[in-house]
Coordinates of C-alpha atoms in Angstrom, one line a residue:
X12 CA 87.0 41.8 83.6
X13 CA 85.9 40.3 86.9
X14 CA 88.5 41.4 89.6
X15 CA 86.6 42.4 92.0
X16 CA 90.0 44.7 93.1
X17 CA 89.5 48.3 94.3
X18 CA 90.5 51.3 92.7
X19 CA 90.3 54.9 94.6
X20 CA 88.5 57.4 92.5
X21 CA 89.9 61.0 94.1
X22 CA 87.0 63.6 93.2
X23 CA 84.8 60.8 92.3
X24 CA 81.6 62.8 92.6
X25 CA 82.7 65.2 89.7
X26 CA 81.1 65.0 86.4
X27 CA 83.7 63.2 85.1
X28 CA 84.6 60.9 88.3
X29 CA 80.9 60.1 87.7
X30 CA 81.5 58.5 84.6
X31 CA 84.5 57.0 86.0
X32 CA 83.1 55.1 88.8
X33 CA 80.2 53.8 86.4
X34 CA 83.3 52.4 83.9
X35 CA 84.5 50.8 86.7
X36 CA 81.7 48.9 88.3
X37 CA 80.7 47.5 84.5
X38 CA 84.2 46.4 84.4
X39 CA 84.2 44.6 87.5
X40 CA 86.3 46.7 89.8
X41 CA 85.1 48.1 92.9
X42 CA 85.6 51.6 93.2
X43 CA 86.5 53.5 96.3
X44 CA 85.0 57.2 96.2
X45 CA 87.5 60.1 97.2
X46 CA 87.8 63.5 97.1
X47 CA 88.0 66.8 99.1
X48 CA 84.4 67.7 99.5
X49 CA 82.9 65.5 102.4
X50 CA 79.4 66.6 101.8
X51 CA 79.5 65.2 98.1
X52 CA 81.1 62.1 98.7
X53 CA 78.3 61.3 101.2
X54 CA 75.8 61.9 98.5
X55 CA 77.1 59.8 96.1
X56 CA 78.3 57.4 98.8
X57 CA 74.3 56.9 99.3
X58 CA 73.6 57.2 95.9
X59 CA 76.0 54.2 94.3
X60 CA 76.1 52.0 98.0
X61 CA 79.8 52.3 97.5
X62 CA 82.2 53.5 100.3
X63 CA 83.5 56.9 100.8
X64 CA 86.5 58.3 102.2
X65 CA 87.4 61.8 102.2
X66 CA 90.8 63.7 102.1
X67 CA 91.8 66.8 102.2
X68 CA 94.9 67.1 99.5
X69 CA 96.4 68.6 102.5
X70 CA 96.2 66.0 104.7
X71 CA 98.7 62.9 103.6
X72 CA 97.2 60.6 106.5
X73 CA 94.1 61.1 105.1
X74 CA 95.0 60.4 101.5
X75 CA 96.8 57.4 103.2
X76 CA 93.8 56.2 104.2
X77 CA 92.0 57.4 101.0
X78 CA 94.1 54.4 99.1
X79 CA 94.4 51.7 101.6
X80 CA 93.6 48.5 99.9
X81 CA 93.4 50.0 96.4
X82 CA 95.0 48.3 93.6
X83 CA 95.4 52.0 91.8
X84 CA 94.2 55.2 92.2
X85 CA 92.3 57.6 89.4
X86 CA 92.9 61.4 90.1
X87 CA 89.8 63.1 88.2
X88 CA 90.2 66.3 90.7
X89 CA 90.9 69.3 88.7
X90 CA 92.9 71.9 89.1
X91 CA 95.4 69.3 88.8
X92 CA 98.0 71.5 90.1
X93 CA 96.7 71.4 93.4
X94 CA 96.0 67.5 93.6
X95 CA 98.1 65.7 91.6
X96 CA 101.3 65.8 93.2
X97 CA 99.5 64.7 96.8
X98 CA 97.7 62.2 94.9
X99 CA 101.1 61.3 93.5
X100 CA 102.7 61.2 96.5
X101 CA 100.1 59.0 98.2
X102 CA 100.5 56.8 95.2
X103 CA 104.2 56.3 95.8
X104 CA 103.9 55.8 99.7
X105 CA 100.9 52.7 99.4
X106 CA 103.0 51.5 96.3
X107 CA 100.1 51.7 93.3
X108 CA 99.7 53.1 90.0
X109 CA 98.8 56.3 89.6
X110 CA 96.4 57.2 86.6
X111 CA 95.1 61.2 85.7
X112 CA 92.7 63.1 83.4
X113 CA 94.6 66.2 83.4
X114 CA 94.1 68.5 80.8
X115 CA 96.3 71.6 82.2
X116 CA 99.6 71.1 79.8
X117 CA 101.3 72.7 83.1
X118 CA 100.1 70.5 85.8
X119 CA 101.3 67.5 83.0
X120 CA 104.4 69.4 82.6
X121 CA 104.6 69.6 86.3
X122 CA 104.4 65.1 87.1
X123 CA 107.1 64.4 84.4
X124 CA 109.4 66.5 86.1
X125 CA 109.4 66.4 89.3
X126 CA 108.6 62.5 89.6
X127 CA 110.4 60.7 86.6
X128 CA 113.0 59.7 88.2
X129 CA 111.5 58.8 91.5
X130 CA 109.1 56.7 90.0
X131 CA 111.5 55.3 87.7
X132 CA 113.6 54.0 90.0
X133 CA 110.6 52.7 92.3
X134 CA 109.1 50.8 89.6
X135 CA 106.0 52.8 90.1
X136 CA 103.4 53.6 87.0
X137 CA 102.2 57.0 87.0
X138 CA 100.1 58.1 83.8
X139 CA 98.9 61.4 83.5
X140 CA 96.3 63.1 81.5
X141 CA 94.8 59.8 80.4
X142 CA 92.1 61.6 79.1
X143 CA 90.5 62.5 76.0
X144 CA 93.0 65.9 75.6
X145 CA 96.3 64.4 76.1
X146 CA 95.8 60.7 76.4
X147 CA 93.5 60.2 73.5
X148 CA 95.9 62.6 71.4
X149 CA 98.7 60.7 71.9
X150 CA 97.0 56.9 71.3
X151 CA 96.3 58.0 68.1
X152 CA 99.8 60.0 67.2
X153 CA 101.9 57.4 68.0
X154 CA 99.0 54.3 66.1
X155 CA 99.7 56.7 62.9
X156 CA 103.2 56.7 63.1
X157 CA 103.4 53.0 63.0
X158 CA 107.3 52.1 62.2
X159 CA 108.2 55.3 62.1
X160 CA 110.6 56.6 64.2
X161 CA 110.1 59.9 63.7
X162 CA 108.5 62.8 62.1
X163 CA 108.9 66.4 61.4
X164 CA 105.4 67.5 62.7
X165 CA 102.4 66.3 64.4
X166 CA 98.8 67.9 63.9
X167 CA 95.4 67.0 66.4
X168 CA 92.5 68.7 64.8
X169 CA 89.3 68.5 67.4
X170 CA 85.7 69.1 65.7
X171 CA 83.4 69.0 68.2
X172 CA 79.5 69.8 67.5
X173 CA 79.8 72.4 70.7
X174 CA 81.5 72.4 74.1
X175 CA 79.5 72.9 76.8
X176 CA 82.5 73.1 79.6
X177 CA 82.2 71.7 83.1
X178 CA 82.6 73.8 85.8
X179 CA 86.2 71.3 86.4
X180 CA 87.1 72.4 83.3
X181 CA 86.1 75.9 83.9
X182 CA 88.1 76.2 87.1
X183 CA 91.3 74.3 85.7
X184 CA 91.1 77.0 82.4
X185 CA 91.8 79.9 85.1
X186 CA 94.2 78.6 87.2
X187 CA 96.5 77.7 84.0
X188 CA 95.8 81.0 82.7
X189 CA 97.2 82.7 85.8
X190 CA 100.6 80.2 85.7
X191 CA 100.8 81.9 82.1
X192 CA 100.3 85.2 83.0
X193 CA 97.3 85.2 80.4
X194 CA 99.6 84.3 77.6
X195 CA 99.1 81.1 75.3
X196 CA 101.6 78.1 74.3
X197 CA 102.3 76.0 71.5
X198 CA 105.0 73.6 71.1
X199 CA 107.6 74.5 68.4
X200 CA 111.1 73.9 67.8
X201 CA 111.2 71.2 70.2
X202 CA 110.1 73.2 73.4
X203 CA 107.0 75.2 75.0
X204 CA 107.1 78.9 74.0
X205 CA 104.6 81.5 75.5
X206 CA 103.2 84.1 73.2
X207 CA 101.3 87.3 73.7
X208 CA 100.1 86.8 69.7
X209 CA 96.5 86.1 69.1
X210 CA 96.0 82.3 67.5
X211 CA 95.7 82.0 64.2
X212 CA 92.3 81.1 62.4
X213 CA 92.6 78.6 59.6
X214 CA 90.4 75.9 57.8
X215 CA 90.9 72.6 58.4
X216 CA 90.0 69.8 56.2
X217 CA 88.7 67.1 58.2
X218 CA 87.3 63.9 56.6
X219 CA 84.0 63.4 55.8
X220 CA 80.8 63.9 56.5
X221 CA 82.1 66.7 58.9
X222 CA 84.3 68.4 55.8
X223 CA 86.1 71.3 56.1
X224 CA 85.7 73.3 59.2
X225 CA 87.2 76.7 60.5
X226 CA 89.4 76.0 63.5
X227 CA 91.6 78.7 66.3
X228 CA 94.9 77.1 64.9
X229 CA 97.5 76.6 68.2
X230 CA 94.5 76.2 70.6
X231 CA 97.0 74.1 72.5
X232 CA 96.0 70.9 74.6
X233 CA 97.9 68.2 76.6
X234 CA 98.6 66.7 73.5
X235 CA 101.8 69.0 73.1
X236 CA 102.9 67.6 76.7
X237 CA 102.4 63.6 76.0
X238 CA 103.2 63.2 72.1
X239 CA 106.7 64.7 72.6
X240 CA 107.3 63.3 75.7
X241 CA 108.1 59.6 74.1
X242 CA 107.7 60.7 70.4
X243 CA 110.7 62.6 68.1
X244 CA 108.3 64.9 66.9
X245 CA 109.6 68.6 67.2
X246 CA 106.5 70.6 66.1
X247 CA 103.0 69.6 67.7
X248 CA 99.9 71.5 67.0
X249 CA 96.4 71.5 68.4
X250 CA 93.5 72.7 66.8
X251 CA 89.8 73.3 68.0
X252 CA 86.6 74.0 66.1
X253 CA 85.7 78.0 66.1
X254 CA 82.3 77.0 67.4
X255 CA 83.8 74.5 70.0
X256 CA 86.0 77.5 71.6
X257 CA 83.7 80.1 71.5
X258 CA 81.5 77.9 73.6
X259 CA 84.8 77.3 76.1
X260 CA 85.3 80.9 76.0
X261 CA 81.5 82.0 76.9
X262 CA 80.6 82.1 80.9
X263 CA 77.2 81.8 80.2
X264 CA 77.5 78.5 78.3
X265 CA 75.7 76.1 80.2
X266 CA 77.0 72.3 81.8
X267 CA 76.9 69.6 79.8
X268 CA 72.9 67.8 79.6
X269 CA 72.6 64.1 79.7
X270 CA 70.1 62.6 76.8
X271 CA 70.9 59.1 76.9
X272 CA 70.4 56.7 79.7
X273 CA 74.4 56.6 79.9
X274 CA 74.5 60.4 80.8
X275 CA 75.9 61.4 77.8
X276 CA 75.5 64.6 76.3
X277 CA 74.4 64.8 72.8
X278 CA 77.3 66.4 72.3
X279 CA 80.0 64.4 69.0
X280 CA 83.2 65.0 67.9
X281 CA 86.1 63.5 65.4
X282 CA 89.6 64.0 66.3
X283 CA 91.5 64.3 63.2
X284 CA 95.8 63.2 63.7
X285 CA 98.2 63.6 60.7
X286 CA 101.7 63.3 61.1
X287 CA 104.4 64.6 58.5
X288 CA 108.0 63.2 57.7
X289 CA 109.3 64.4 54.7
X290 CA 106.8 64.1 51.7
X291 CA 104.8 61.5 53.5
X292 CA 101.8 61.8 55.7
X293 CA 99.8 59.4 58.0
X294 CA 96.7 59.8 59.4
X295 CA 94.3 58.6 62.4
X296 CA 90.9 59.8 62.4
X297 CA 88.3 58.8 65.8
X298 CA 85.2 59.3 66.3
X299 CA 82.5 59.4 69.8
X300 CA 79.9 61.1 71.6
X301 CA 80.5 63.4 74.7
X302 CA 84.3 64.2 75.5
X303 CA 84.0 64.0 79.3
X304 CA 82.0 60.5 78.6
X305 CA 84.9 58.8 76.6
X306 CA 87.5 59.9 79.3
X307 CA 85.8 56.9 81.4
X308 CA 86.7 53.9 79.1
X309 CA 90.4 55.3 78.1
X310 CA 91.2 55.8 82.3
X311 CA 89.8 52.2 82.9
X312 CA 91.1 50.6 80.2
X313 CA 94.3 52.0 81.2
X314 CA 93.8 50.9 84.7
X315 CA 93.3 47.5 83.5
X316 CA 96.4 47.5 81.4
X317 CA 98.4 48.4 84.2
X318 CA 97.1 45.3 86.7
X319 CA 97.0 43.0 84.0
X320 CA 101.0 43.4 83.3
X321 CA 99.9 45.0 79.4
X322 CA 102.3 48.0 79.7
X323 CA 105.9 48.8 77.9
X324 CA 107.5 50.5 80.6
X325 CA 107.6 52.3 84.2
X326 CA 108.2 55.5 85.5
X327 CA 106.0 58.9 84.3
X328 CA 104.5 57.8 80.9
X329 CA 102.1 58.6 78.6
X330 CA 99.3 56.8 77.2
X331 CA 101.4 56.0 73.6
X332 CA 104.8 55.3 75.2
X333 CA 103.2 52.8 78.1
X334 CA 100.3 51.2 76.2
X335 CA 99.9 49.3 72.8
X336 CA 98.6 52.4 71.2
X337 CA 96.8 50.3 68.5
X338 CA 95.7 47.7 70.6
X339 CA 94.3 50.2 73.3
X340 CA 92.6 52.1 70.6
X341 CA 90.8 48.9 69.2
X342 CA 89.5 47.9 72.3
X343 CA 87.4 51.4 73.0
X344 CA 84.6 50.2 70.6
X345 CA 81.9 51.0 70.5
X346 CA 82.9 54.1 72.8
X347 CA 84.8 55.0 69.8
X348 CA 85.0 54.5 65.9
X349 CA 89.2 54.3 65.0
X350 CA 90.7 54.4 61.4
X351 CA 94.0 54.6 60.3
X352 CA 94.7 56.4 56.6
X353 CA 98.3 55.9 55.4

């Protein structure tokens, strides 16, 4: 796509806003570099000739200015539950779409709630956790459902090789830990329920070559925040790769390394989806390299969507309910290898 229209990437000097700003510029778009750190976003103001504007999430005339003359805005600032609502908010008053890579199931919790019905009744587009937990979960949920509409269950098995955790991730992991008091969620019966319980470790069988893998079962991720959110599915479960959360769970786990000119880390996975009505199952199985990499093309292809007219609805939605989840998901190659098994 050759736009040429400007998108304001708030914390674009992040490991992920990196890979964010690169996705744009090969798609045409001319980013706008944001964020809170001034420092940083003169470094990579100098680095990438591109213009900088920081602002504080504190300061709305400086997020004002932040999004003047965007076309959207991508939030890839974590903790989310500091930015996003600002970001949000700045969103609403220059009258853009609003896109997010949140992964904290509260903060995602926290932009359905309080600004459905604002943005609803604006007309506005607000997307969160377009990301590869959450966003990526969902595409592929609501592709394997197909014409059904609904199912008893939902199930997102992640085998990753390792996670080496950026320090985003690391800082977003405590602050939702403190909202929880240190307990966990899952989402059963319909609704979010905090346990004191440890998770439960199980096998899962995912397709080949990986084959059957241990997994922490209930190792819950955004997903259990965007599936249900559009989807009739009253039980959603996550699941991680024993290796993979040991690796989240470990300080001394080094940053992801890059080891292709892209920036990548060597880093795969396959995300595994089956859903369950009845006696009958369906199935969506994906497959990349490098978690925080992929997050670029899904936020930019959903950016594009949005300017291009190719969404469903308005209002707070996820990627599923907004997007042609099939559609979307097909034009991530080669990012991503996509199968349906019904």
């Amino acid at each position: 796509m050759e736009s040429g229209l400007t998108v304001a990437v708030y914390g674009a000097y992040g490991h992920t806003g990196r890979f964010v700003v690169a996705r744009l510029r090969e798609r045409g778009f001319v980013p706008v570099l944001s964020g809170r750190d001034a420092g940083k976003l003169e470094k990579a103001a100098v680095e990438t000739g591109l213009e900088a504007r920081p602002a504080p999430v504190g300061d709305p005339a400086s997020l004002d200015r932040a999004l003047a003359g965007a076309a959207a805005v991508i939030n890839c600032a974590g903790p989310f539950a500091t930015t996003a609502a600002p970001v949000i908010e700045a969103a609403l008053r220059a009258r853009i779409p609003y896109v997010d890579v949140a992964a904290e199931i509260e903060a995602n919790v926290d932009t359905f709630a309080n600004f459905a019905d604002r943005a609803r009744a604006a007309g506005a587009v607000i997307v969160p956790a377009m990301a590869f937990y959450g966003g990526f979960g969902d595409l592929l949920a609501t592709a394997a459902m197909g014409d059904w509409t609904a199912a008893d269950e939902a199930h997102v098995a992640y085998g990753l090789s390792g996670w080496h955790p950026t320090a985003g991730t690391r800082a977003s992991g405590v602050v939702s830990g403190q909202r929880r008091g240190g307990r966990r969620v899952r989402y059963a019966n319909g609704r979010l329920e905090y346990r004191d319980d440890r998770p439960p470790t199980l096998e899962w069988p995912f397709p080949a070559p990986m084959g059957p893998r241990a997994v922490i079962g209930e190792f819950t991720m955004a997903d259990v925040v965007t599936i249900p959110s559009h989807l009739s599915i009253p039980d959603v479960r996550t699941y991680m790769t024993v290796e993979a959360a040991r690796d989240l769970s470990d300080p001394g786990t080094p940053a992801p390394a890059p080891v292709d000119e892209h920036g990548r880390s060597a880093q795969t996975f396959l995300v595994d989806v089956v859903v369950r009505s009845g006696g009958s199952e369906r199935r969506a199985v994906a497959r990349g390299q490098d978690i925080y990499a992929v997050t670029a093309p899904l936020v930019v292809e959903a950016v594009e969507r949005i300017l291009t007219g190719r969404t469903r609805t308005a209002g707070v939605a996820s990627a599923g309910e907004i997007f042609d989840a099939l559609g979307f998901l097909h034009a991530l190659a080669p990012h991503v290898s996509f199968e349906l098994r019904r």
